[in-house]
Coordinates of C-alpha atoms and ligand atoms in Angstrom, one line a residue:
M1 CA 178.0 -116.5 -249.0
Q2 CA 175.5 -114.4 -247.4
G3 CA 174.2 -114.3 -244.0
L4 CA 170.6 -115.9 -243.5
M5 CA 169.2 -113.5 -240.9
Q6 CA 166.0 -111.5 -241.2
D7 CA 165.9 -108.2 -242.7
Y8 CA 164.2 -106.4 -239.7
P9 CA 163.7 -102.7 -240.5
L10 CA 165.3 -100.5 -237.8
T11 CA 162.4 -97.9 -237.5
I12 CA 160.9 -95.5 -235.0
V13 CA 157.9 -97.7 -235.4
A14 CA 159.7 -100.7 -233.7
I15 CA 160.6 -98.2 -230.8
F16 CA 157.0 -97.3 -230.5
D17 CA 155.4 -100.7 -230.7
R18 CA 157.7 -101.9 -228.1
A19 CA 156.6 -99.3 -225.5
E20 CA 153.0 -99.8 -226.3
K21 CA 153.1 -103.4 -225.9
L22 CA 155.5 -103.8 -223.0
F23 CA 155.4 -100.6 -220.8
P24 CA 151.7 -99.3 -221.0
D25 CA 151.8 -98.7 -217.5
K26 CA 154.8 -96.5 -217.4
S27 CA 154.5 -92.7 -217.3
V28 CA 155.2 -89.8 -219.3
I29 CA 155.2 -86.7 -216.8
T30 CA 154.9 -83.1 -217.8
S31 CA 155.4 -80.1 -215.6
T32 CA 153.0 -77.5 -216.9
A33 CA 151.9 -74.0 -215.9
T34 CA 149.0 -75.7 -214.3
G35 CA 150.6 -78.5 -212.4
I36 CA 151.8 -82.0 -213.1
L37 CA 150.3 -84.0 -216.0
E38 CA 150.8 -87.5 -216.0
R39 CA 149.8 -89.8 -218.7
S40 CA 150.4 -93.4 -219.0
Y41 CA 152.5 -94.9 -222.1
A42 CA 149.1 -96.6 -223.1
E43 CA 147.4 -93.2 -223.1
W44 CA 150.4 -91.6 -224.9
A45 CA 150.4 -94.5 -227.5
D46 CA 146.7 -94.1 -228.2
R47 CA 146.9 -90.3 -228.5
T48 CA 150.0 -90.9 -230.8
R49 CA 148.1 -93.0 -233.1
R50 CA 145.1 -90.8 -233.3
L51 CA 147.6 -88.0 -234.0
G52 CA 148.8 -89.9 -237.0
G53 CA 145.2 -89.7 -238.2
V54 CA 145.1 -85.9 -237.5
L55 CA 148.0 -85.7 -240.1
N56 CA 146.2 -87.7 -242.6
T57 CA 143.0 -85.7 -242.0
L58 CA 145.0 -82.2 -242.4
G59 CA 146.3 -83.7 -245.8
V60 CA 150.0 -83.6 -244.7
S61 CA 151.7 -84.8 -247.8
K62 CA 153.3 -88.4 -248.0
D63 CA 156.6 -87.0 -246.7
G64 CA 155.4 -83.7 -245.6
R65 CA 157.5 -82.0 -242.9
V66 CA 155.6 -81.5 -239.6
A67 CA 157.1 -78.6 -237.6
T68 CA 156.9 -78.2 -233.9
F69 CA 157.4 -75.1 -231.9
G70 CA 157.2 -76.4 -228.3
W71 CA 158.5 -77.0 -225.0
N72 CA 159.5 -80.4 -223.6
T73 CA 156.0 -82.1 -223.1
S74 CA 154.1 -85.4 -223.6
N75 CA 152.3 -83.6 -226.6
H76 CA 155.6 -83.0 -228.2
L77 CA 156.6 -86.6 -227.7
E78 CA 153.5 -87.6 -229.3
L79 CA 154.6 -85.6 -232.4
Y80 CA 158.1 -87.3 -232.3
F81 CA 156.5 -90.6 -233.1
A82 CA 153.4 -89.7 -235.1
A83 CA 155.1 -87.8 -237.8
P84 CA 157.8 -90.4 -238.6
N85 CA 155.5 -93.4 -238.1
T86 CA 153.2 -92.1 -240.7
G87 CA 156.0 -91.7 -243.0
R88 CA 156.1 -87.9 -242.6
I89 CA 159.2 -86.0 -241.2
L90 CA 159.2 -84.3 -237.7
H91 CA 160.9 -81.0 -238.0
T92 CA 161.6 -79.4 -234.7
L93 CA 161.9 -75.6 -234.7
N94 CA 164.2 -74.0 -232.3
I95 CA 161.9 -71.5 -230.4
R96 CA 164.8 -69.4 -229.4
L97 CA 166.4 -68.8 -232.8
F98 CA 166.3 -65.3 -234.5
A99 CA 163.1 -64.6 -236.4
E100 CA 165.1 -64.4 -239.8
Q101 CA 166.5 -68.0 -239.0
L102 CA 163.1 -69.4 -238.2
T103 CA 161.9 -68.1 -241.4
Y104 CA 164.9 -69.5 -243.2
I105 CA 164.5 -72.8 -241.7
A106 CA 160.7 -73.2 -242.1
N107 CA 161.0 -72.3 -245.7
H108 CA 163.9 -74.4 -246.4
A109 CA 162.4 -77.3 -244.9
E110 CA 159.0 -76.6 -246.6
D111 CA 157.2 -77.2 -243.4
E112 CA 153.5 -77.8 -244.1
V113 CA 152.1 -77.6 -240.6
V114 CA 153.3 -76.2 -237.2
F115 CA 152.4 -77.5 -233.8
V116 CA 152.7 -74.7 -231.4
D117 CA 152.3 -74.7 -227.5
R118 CA 149.8 -71.8 -226.6
S119 CA 152.3 -70.2 -224.5
L120 CA 154.6 -69.7 -227.7
T121 CA 151.9 -68.3 -230.0
G122 CA 153.0 -64.9 -229.1
L123 CA 156.5 -65.8 -230.6
L124 CA 155.2 -67.7 -233.6
W125 CA 152.3 -65.5 -234.9
P126 CA 154.7 -62.7 -236.1
L127 CA 156.7 -65.2 -238.2
L128 CA 153.6 -66.9 -239.9
D129 CA 153.4 -64.4 -242.5
T130 CA 156.8 -65.4 -243.6
F131 CA 156.4 -69.0 -243.6
V132 CA 155.4 -69.8 -247.1
T133 CA 154.4 -73.3 -247.3
V134 CA 152.5 -73.6 -243.9
R135 CA 149.0 -74.5 -244.3
H136 CA 147.9 -75.2 -240.8
V137 CA 148.9 -74.1 -237.4
I138 CA 147.8 -76.6 -234.5
V139 CA 147.7 -75.1 -231.0
M140 CA 148.5 -77.2 -227.9
D141 CA 147.0 -75.8 -224.9
D142 CA 149.6 -75.6 -222.4
G143 CA 147.8 -73.3 -219.9
R144 CA 149.1 -70.0 -220.8
G145 CA 149.1 -67.5 -223.8
E146 CA 146.5 -66.3 -226.2
V147 CA 145.2 -67.8 -229.4
P148 CA 144.7 -65.2 -232.1
D149 CA 141.5 -65.3 -234.1
S150 CA 143.2 -65.3 -237.6
A151 CA 146.4 -66.1 -239.2
P152 CA 148.0 -64.9 -242.5
H153 CA 147.6 -66.0 -246.0
G154 CA 144.8 -68.5 -245.3
I155 CA 146.6 -70.5 -242.6
Q156 CA 144.0 -72.6 -240.6
I157 CA 144.1 -72.5 -237.0
H158 CA 143.2 -75.7 -235.0
D159 CA 142.9 -76.9 -231.5
Y160 CA 145.3 -80.0 -230.8
E161 CA 142.8 -81.8 -228.4
V162 CA 139.8 -81.0 -230.7
L163 CA 141.5 -82.6 -233.7
L164 CA 142.8 -85.8 -231.6
A165 CA 139.3 -86.3 -230.2
A166 CA 137.8 -86.6 -233.6
E167 CA 140.1 -89.3 -234.8
Q168 CA 140.5 -93.2 -234.5
P169 CA 144.0 -94.8 -233.7
V170 CA 145.9 -95.6 -237.0
G171 CA 148.2 -98.3 -237.9
F172 CA 151.9 -97.3 -238.2
H173 CA 153.9 -99.1 -241.0
V174 CA 157.3 -98.1 -242.2
E175 CA 159.1 -100.7 -244.2
D176 CA 162.2 -98.6 -245.3
E177 CA 164.7 -98.0 -242.4
W178 CA 166.3 -95.4 -244.8
R179 CA 163.4 -93.3 -244.9
A180 CA 163.7 -89.6 -243.5
A181 CA 162.3 -89.5 -240.0
S182 CA 163.0 -86.2 -238.7
M183 CA 165.2 -83.0 -239.3
C184 CA 166.8 -80.5 -237.1
Y185 CA 169.0 -77.6 -238.2
T186 CA 172.1 -76.6 -236.4
S187 CA 171.7 -73.6 -234.1
G188 CA 173.4 -71.4 -236.7
T189 CA 176.4 -70.4 -234.3
T190 CA 178.2 -69.8 -237.5
G191 CA 176.1 -68.7 -240.5
N192 CA 172.8 -69.8 -241.6
P193 CA 171.6 -72.8 -239.9
K194 CA 172.1 -76.2 -241.8
G195 CA 169.5 -78.9 -242.3
V196 CA 170.3 -82.5 -241.0
V197 CA 167.9 -85.1 -241.8
Y198 CA 167.9 -88.3 -239.7
S199 CA 166.6 -91.6 -241.0
H200 CA 164.6 -94.2 -239.1
R201 CA 167.6 -96.3 -239.0
S202 CA 170.0 -93.7 -237.9
T203 CA 167.5 -92.9 -235.0
Y204 CA 167.3 -96.6 -234.1
L205 CA 171.0 -96.9 -233.9
H206 CA 171.4 -93.8 -232.0
T207 CA 168.7 -94.9 -229.6
M208 CA 170.7 -98.2 -229.0
G209 CA 173.8 -95.9 -228.5
A210 CA 172.0 -94.1 -225.8
L211 CA 170.8 -97.3 -224.2
M212 CA 174.2 -98.9 -224.1
A213 CA 175.7 -98.9 -220.4
D214 CA 178.8 -97.1 -221.8
G215 CA 176.6 -94.7 -223.8
L216 CA 174.2 -92.8 -221.5
G217 CA 173.0 -96.0 -220.1
A218 CA 169.3 -95.6 -219.9
R219 CA 167.2 -98.4 -218.7
E220 CA 163.6 -99.5 -217.7
T221 CA 164.2 -98.5 -214.0
D222 CA 165.1 -94.9 -215.0
R223 CA 163.1 -91.7 -214.6
I224 CA 164.7 -89.7 -217.4
M225 CA 164.4 -85.9 -217.4
P226 CA 166.0 -84.3 -220.7
V227 CA 166.2 -80.7 -219.8
V228 CA 167.9 -80.3 -223.3
P229 CA 165.1 -79.2 -225.5
M230 CA 163.3 -81.5 -227.6
F231 CA 163.8 -78.8 -230.3
H232 CA 167.6 -79.1 -230.1
A233 CA 169.3 -82.2 -231.6
N234 CA 166.6 -84.8 -230.5
A235 CA 166.7 -84.1 -226.9
W236 CA 170.1 -86.0 -227.1
G237 CA 168.3 -89.1 -227.9
L238 CA 166.7 -89.5 -224.4
A239 CA 163.1 -89.0 -225.9
H240 CA 163.6 -92.0 -228.2
A241 CA 165.8 -93.8 -225.7
G242 CA 163.4 -93.5 -222.8
V243 CA 160.5 -95.0 -224.8
A244 CA 162.6 -97.7 -226.1
A245 CA 163.7 -98.7 -222.7
G246 CA 160.3 -98.2 -221.1
A247 CA 161.6 -95.6 -218.6
D248 CA 159.4 -92.9 -217.1
L249 CA 160.3 -89.5 -218.8
V250 CA 159.9 -86.6 -216.7
L251 CA 159.3 -83.5 -219.1
P252 CA 160.1 -80.0 -217.6
G253 CA 157.8 -77.8 -219.7
P254 CA 158.3 -74.3 -219.9
D255 CA 159.8 -73.6 -216.5
M256 CA 163.4 -74.5 -216.6
S257 CA 164.5 -72.2 -213.8
P258 CA 167.1 -73.7 -211.4
T259 CA 164.4 -74.0 -208.5
A260 CA 161.8 -75.7 -210.8
L261 CA 164.3 -78.2 -212.1
A262 CA 165.7 -79.0 -208.5
T263 CA 162.1 -79.4 -207.5
L264 CA 161.4 -81.9 -210.3
I265 CA 164.6 -83.8 -209.6
E266 CA 163.6 -84.2 -206.0
T267 CA 159.9 -84.7 -206.3
Q268 CA 159.8 -86.8 -209.3
R269 CA 162.7 -89.1 -208.1
V270 CA 164.7 -88.4 -211.4
T271 CA 167.4 -90.7 -212.1
I272 CA 169.0 -89.3 -215.2
A273 CA 168.8 -85.6 -215.9
A274 CA 170.5 -84.2 -219.0
G275 CA 171.4 -80.6 -220.0
V276 CA 174.1 -78.1 -221.1
P277 CA 176.6 -76.9 -218.5
T278 CA 174.8 -73.3 -218.0
I279 CA 171.7 -75.4 -216.7
W280 CA 173.9 -77.3 -214.1
M281 CA 175.8 -74.3 -213.0
G282 CA 172.4 -72.7 -212.0
V283 CA 170.8 -75.8 -210.4
L284 CA 173.8 -76.9 -208.2
P285 CA 173.1 -74.3 -205.3
E286 CA 169.3 -75.3 -205.5
L287 CA 170.1 -79.1 -204.9
K288 CA 171.6 -78.2 -201.5
G289 CA 169.5 -79.9 -198.6
R290 CA 167.2 -81.7 -201.0
D291 CA 166.7 -85.4 -201.4
I292 CA 168.1 -86.3 -204.7
S293 CA 169.1 -89.7 -203.7
A294 CA 167.5 -91.1 -206.8
L295 CA 169.8 -89.2 -209.2
R296 CA 172.4 -91.4 -210.7
T297 CA 173.7 -89.7 -213.7
I298 CA 174.0 -86.2 -215.1
P299 CA 174.8 -86.3 -218.8
C300 CA 176.0 -82.8 -219.9
G301 CA 177.5 -81.5 -223.1
G302 CA 176.8 -79.2 -226.1
S303 CA 179.7 -77.1 -224.9
A304 CA 182.8 -77.9 -222.6
V305 CA 181.9 -79.0 -219.2
P306 CA 184.2 -77.0 -216.9
R307 CA 186.2 -79.4 -214.7
A308 CA 185.4 -77.3 -211.8
L309 CA 181.6 -77.6 -212.3
S310 CA 182.0 -81.4 -212.4
E311 CA 184.0 -81.4 -209.4
A312 CA 181.6 -79.1 -207.5
Y313 CA 178.9 -81.7 -208.4
R314 CA 181.2 -84.5 -207.2
E315 CA 181.8 -82.7 -203.9
Q316 CA 178.3 -81.7 -203.1
T317 CA 176.2 -84.6 -204.5
G318 CA 178.9 -87.4 -204.6
M319 CA 178.2 -87.5 -208.4
P320 CA 180.4 -86.1 -210.9
I321 CA 179.0 -84.9 -214.2
L322 CA 179.1 -87.3 -217.0
Q323 CA 180.5 -85.2 -220.2
A324 CA 179.3 -86.1 -223.5
W325 CA 180.1 -84.8 -227.1
G326 CA 178.0 -84.3 -229.9
M327 CA 176.7 -82.2 -232.7
T328 CA 173.3 -81.9 -234.4
E329 CA 174.9 -83.6 -237.3
T330 CA 175.8 -86.7 -235.1
S331 CA 172.2 -87.2 -233.8
P332 CA 173.9 -86.0 -231.4
V333 CA 175.7 -88.2 -228.9
I334 CA 178.9 -89.8 -230.2
S335 CA 181.4 -89.9 -227.3
V336 CA 181.0 -90.1 -223.5
A337 CA 183.5 -89.7 -220.9
H338 CA 183.3 -92.7 -218.8
V339 CA 186.5 -93.4 -216.9
K340 CA 188.0 -96.5 -218.1
S341 CA 188.4 -99.6 -215.7
T342 CA 192.2 -99.8 -216.1
L343 CA 192.2 -96.2 -214.6
A344 CA 190.3 -97.2 -211.6
N345 CA 193.4 -96.8 -209.5
A346 CA 194.1 -93.1 -210.9
T347 CA 194.0 -90.4 -208.3
E348 CA 190.8 -88.5 -208.0
D349 CA 192.4 -85.7 -209.8
E350 CA 193.5 -87.6 -212.7
R351 CA 190.0 -89.1 -212.9
A352 CA 188.6 -85.5 -212.9
D353 CA 190.9 -84.8 -215.8
M354 CA 189.6 -87.9 -217.7
R355 CA 186.0 -86.5 -217.0
A356 CA 186.9 -83.2 -218.4
T357 CA 187.7 -84.8 -221.8
I358 CA 184.9 -85.8 -224.3
G359 CA 185.7 -89.3 -223.7
R360 CA 185.6 -92.2 -226.2
P361 CA 183.1 -92.9 -228.9
I362 CA 180.2 -95.0 -228.2
F363 CA 180.0 -98.4 -230.0
G364 CA 178.6 -97.8 -233.4
S365 CA 180.4 -94.5 -233.9
E366 CA 184.0 -93.5 -234.5
I367 CA 186.0 -90.2 -233.9
R368 CA 189.5 -89.5 -235.4
V369 CA 191.7 -86.4 -234.6
V370 CA 193.7 -85.8 -237.8
D371 CA 195.4 -83.2 -239.9
P372 CA 192.7 -81.5 -241.8
V373 CA 194.7 -81.5 -245.0
T374 CA 196.4 -84.8 -245.1
L375 CA 193.9 -86.7 -242.9
E376 CA 196.8 -88.3 -241.1
P377 CA 196.1 -89.1 -237.5
V378 CA 198.1 -86.8 -235.1
P379 CA 200.1 -88.4 -232.4
A380 CA 198.1 -89.6 -229.5
D381 CA 200.1 -87.5 -227.1
R382 CA 197.6 -85.1 -225.6
K383 CA 199.4 -82.1 -227.3
T384 CA 199.1 -82.3 -231.0
Q385 CA 196.1 -80.6 -232.3
G386 CA 194.1 -81.8 -235.2
E387 CA 190.4 -81.7 -236.5
L388 CA 187.9 -83.9 -234.8
Q389 CA 186.0 -85.9 -237.3
A390 CA 183.3 -88.4 -236.9
A391 CA 181.7 -91.4 -238.6
G392 CA 179.1 -93.9 -237.8
G393 CA 175.5 -95.1 -238.3
W394 CA 173.9 -92.1 -236.8
V395 CA 176.3 -89.5 -238.3
A396 CA 175.1 -87.2 -241.3
K397 CA 176.7 -87.7 -244.7
S398 CA 175.6 -84.4 -246.2
Y399 CA 173.2 -81.4 -245.4
Y400 CA 169.7 -81.0 -246.8
N401 CA 169.7 -78.9 -249.8
D402 CA 172.9 -77.2 -249.1
D403 CA 175.9 -76.2 -251.1
R404 CA 178.1 -76.1 -248.1
S405 CA 178.0 -79.9 -247.9
P406 CA 181.2 -80.6 -249.6
E407 CA 183.4 -78.5 -247.4
S408 CA 182.1 -80.1 -244.4
F409 CA 182.8 -83.8 -245.5
T410 CA 186.0 -85.5 -246.2
E411 CA 186.7 -87.4 -249.2
D412 CA 186.6 -90.7 -247.3
G413 CA 183.3 -89.7 -246.0
W414 CA 184.0 -88.5 -242.6
L415 CA 182.1 -85.4 -241.0
R416 CA 184.5 -82.5 -240.5
T417 CA 183.1 -81.1 -237.0
G418 CA 185.1 -77.9 -237.2
D419 CA 186.2 -78.8 -233.6
V420 CA 189.9 -78.7 -232.8
A421 CA 191.1 -81.6 -230.3
T422 CA 193.9 -83.5 -229.2
T423 CA 193.8 -87.3 -228.2
D424 CA 195.7 -89.5 -225.9
E425 CA 196.9 -93.1 -225.6
H426 CA 193.6 -94.3 -224.2
G427 CA 191.7 -92.8 -227.0
Y428 CA 190.1 -89.9 -224.9
A429 CA 189.8 -86.8 -227.0
R430 CA 190.0 -83.4 -225.5
I431 CA 188.4 -80.4 -227.5
V432 CA 190.8 -77.6 -227.6
D433 CA 188.3 -75.3 -229.3
R434 CA 185.9 -74.9 -232.1
T435 CA 188.0 -73.7 -235.2
K436 CA 186.3 -70.3 -235.1
D437 CA 186.9 -69.5 -231.4
V438 CA 190.4 -70.6 -230.9
V439 CA 192.8 -67.5 -230.4
K440 CA 195.5 -67.5 -233.0
S441 CA 198.3 -65.8 -231.4
G442 CA 201.7 -65.5 -233.4
G443 CA 200.9 -68.7 -235.4
E444 CA 200.0 -70.7 -232.3
W445 CA 196.7 -71.6 -231.2
I446 CA 195.5 -70.8 -227.6
S447 CA 192.5 -72.9 -226.2
T448 CA 189.8 -70.7 -225.2
V449 CA 188.0 -73.8 -223.7
E450 CA 191.2 -74.5 -221.5
L451 CA 191.6 -70.9 -220.4
E452 CA 187.9 -70.7 -219.4
N453 CA 188.2 -73.9 -217.4
E454 CA 191.0 -72.7 -215.5
I455 CA 189.4 -69.4 -214.8
M456 CA 186.0 -70.9 -213.9
A457 CA 188.0 -72.9 -211.2
H458 CA 188.5 -69.8 -209.3
P459 CA 186.2 -69.7 -206.2
K460 CA 184.8 -66.2 -206.9
V461 CA 184.1 -66.9 -210.7
A462 CA 180.7 -67.8 -211.9
E463 CA 181.3 -67.7 -215.7
A464 CA 184.2 -67.0 -217.9
A465 CA 184.4 -66.7 -221.6
V466 CA 187.7 -66.1 -223.8
I467 CA 187.6 -64.3 -227.0
G468 CA 190.5 -63.4 -229.4
I469 CA 190.9 -59.5 -230.0
P470 CA 192.9 -58.5 -233.0
H471 CA 196.5 -57.5 -232.1
P472 CA 199.0 -55.6 -234.3
R473 CA 201.9 -57.9 -233.5
W474 CA 200.4 -61.4 -232.6
D475 CA 197.5 -61.4 -234.8
E476 CA 195.1 -62.1 -231.9
R477 CA 195.3 -62.0 -228.0
P478 CA 192.9 -63.4 -225.4
L479 CA 190.4 -61.3 -223.5
A480 CA 188.8 -62.9 -220.6
C481 CA 185.3 -61.9 -220.0
V482 CA 184.3 -62.9 -216.3
V483 CA 181.3 -63.0 -214.4
A484 CA 181.8 -62.7 -210.5
K485 CA 179.7 -65.1 -208.3
E486 CA 176.9 -63.3 -206.8
G487 CA 178.2 -61.2 -203.8
E488 CA 181.6 -61.6 -204.6
E489 CA 184.2 -59.2 -205.9
V490 CA 187.2 -60.2 -207.9
S491 CA 189.9 -58.2 -209.6
K492 CA 191.9 -58.5 -212.8
A493 CA 195.1 -59.0 -210.9
E494 CA 193.5 -61.8 -208.8
I495 CA 192.4 -63.6 -212.0
L496 CA 195.7 -63.2 -213.7
S497 CA 197.9 -64.5 -210.4
F498 CA 195.3 -67.4 -210.2
L499 CA 196.4 -68.4 -213.7
E500 CA 200.0 -68.1 -213.1
G501 CA 201.7 -71.5 -213.1
K502 CA 198.4 -73.4 -214.5
I503 CA 198.9 -72.2 -218.2
A504 CA 201.7 -71.4 -220.5
K505 CA 203.0 -67.8 -220.0
W506 CA 202.0 -66.6 -223.6
W507 CA 198.4 -67.8 -222.9
M508 CA 197.8 -65.4 -220.3
P509 CA 194.8 -63.0 -221.2
D510 CA 196.0 -59.6 -222.2
D511 CA 193.1 -58.1 -220.3
V512 CA 190.2 -59.4 -218.1
V513 CA 186.8 -57.4 -218.1
F514 CA 184.0 -58.1 -215.6
V515 CA 180.5 -58.4 -217.3
D516 CA 177.3 -59.1 -215.6
E517 CA 176.5 -62.3 -217.7
V518 CA 178.0 -64.2 -220.6
P519 CA 175.5 -63.9 -223.6
K520 CA 174.2 -67.4 -224.4
T521 CA 173.0 -68.7 -227.8
S522 CA 169.5 -70.2 -228.4
V523 CA 170.6 -73.5 -226.8
G524 CA 172.3 -71.9 -223.7
K525 CA 176.0 -72.1 -224.9
F526 CA 178.3 -69.1 -224.4
S527 CA 177.8 -67.1 -227.6
K528 CA 181.2 -66.1 -228.5
R529 CA 180.0 -64.5 -231.6
T530 CA 177.9 -61.9 -229.4
L531 CA 180.7 -61.2 -227.1
R532 CA 183.0 -60.6 -230.4
E533 CA 180.5 -58.1 -231.6
K534 CA 180.3 -56.6 -228.2
F535 CA 184.0 -56.1 -227.8
Q536 CA 184.6 -55.1 -231.6
G537 CA 187.3 -52.4 -231.7
Y538 CA 188.2 -53.1 -228.1
V539 CA 191.8 -51.9 -227.4
L540 CA 194.1 -54.2 -225.5
P541 CA 196.2 -52.5 -222.7
T542 CA 199.9 -52.6 -223.9
A543 CA 202.1 -54.5 -221.7
Ligands
LIG1 P1 176.0 -75.3 -233.0 O1 177.0 -75.7 -234.0 O2 175.1 -74.2 -233.6 O3 176.4 -75.1 -231.5 P2 175.4 -77.9 -232.1 O4 174.5 -77.9 -231.0 O5 175.2 -79.1 -233.2 O6 175.1 -76.5 -232.8 O7 176.7 -78.0 -231.6 C1 177.8 -78.9 -231.7 C2 179.1 -78.2 -231.2 O8 179.0 -78.3 -229.9 C3 180.2 -79.1 -231.4 O9 180.7 -79.1 -232.6 C4 181.3 -78.6 -230.1 O10 181.9 -77.5 -230.7 C5 180.1 -78.4 -229.1 N1 180.3 -79.4 -228.1 C6 179.3 -80.2 -227.9 N2 179.7 -81.1 -226.9 C7 180.8 -80.7 -226.3 C8 181.7 -80.8 -225.2 N3 181.4 -81.8 -224.3 N4 182.9 -80.2 -225.2 C9 183.1 -79.2 -225.9 N5 182.4 -78.8 -226.9 C10 181.1 -79.5 -227.1

């Protein structure tokens, strides 16, 4: 017997309609080069519908890829909805990727149009010549930058506001929830970026996950600031969740300096602010003495959240960081480190340990830690390492037109994340490392994440990244690259003695070098690849 319930398509149109109907008076606030721009959801919805008309007028094909090259702004939020709601596919280009990767991505996705912030035309224009399918570039005026007079191979240049003004609002209809809605490429930490294609349904389900109290817990009363870029993994779902909840959105625009972010948190009464660990490392000192009483949660992920950072937030603001884990392939948020109620009586220290894990999966998704070959679960003993794998309604089942798909998915359909993890009796997973970053020493693995965590707990250390250096006897040995806090001096001996007793003896870095800064990837993660290149041929001291 079949159920007798309605076939209600789970689409981004439904998210949009809800906000338009129920929350016209809520706001989308953008920090621009020329000041704060506030638009009501009513205004945003009207502009989004007219933008749908623009896409029709420009002749973007039925499932044409609509690329964006922009900051977190309300214009970008219009594109987030106008493209999928007219059946097209939003393709957010990561403005910080290398030129060759951007060319690869735009051509691989076959982008037809690119919407670019005026302040980013200088970055985009030199690439246009290599974008073979692009026919139109639409410039969104964000107060800075030049608009060149011409573009290569007949690409037409338009002004966003002029196009919008010429259109009438259009109706949005998407019946098939499985239809592609948007695409995003992985940031290419390893090899060429891979394309992930989200459906309306997966976006809808991921939005529900972000709204759940034990997910990111976004609600109508929130003022949400996604510092995580809208060009990276859907701004962690907060752009959709904010609209679905009817929350106010505070979009930081191009200035993501710690002072600017701290000022927005204070003046805009932000309640949820989400970003990668390097963002929150910078912002913490800036929060001193400010009124941040509205702030209630700081979701953070993308790379391991140092325990010391989370604890520093707890001590200074009363609020530890809320660690989340995910990947472009998982929409991205899958697991969140809320401390389980049965652990309420645990000591603050034990609770801090739980918060330093990636937590447990949000309802609607699953993770497992298994032997990568047999797919047997590893014992939940916090020690045995396995591959972290993911499944669920918002997890990719293959990459877009990419022959690397088979190796990334198991026979039973789970995503191989490439992360090494352990798990415990409560189901909390701990990331040991990415397979490519782990230090393989004498047949055993050393977790660079854990070493970094311990080193970054040193009061004089600002940042630390550990990489494996080839070793004739052990295969690889750890090298710690350390950045001292401003105005502080710290020695190799101090770091090594600080680690004593905290880690297994054979994990002790063979050397500690001091660097001015740990190189970052396009989305602000520690770039181990760059570090490995920098220290290629480095000779470790002999013991
Ligand atoms: P890229 O693979 O290019 O970095 P993604 O942004 O999709 O692109 O990154 C996903 C990866 O980020 C995960 O596989 C994992 O290694 C890492 N990651 C995300 N969140 C966390 C976290 N909370 N702790 C440790 N690693 C994390």
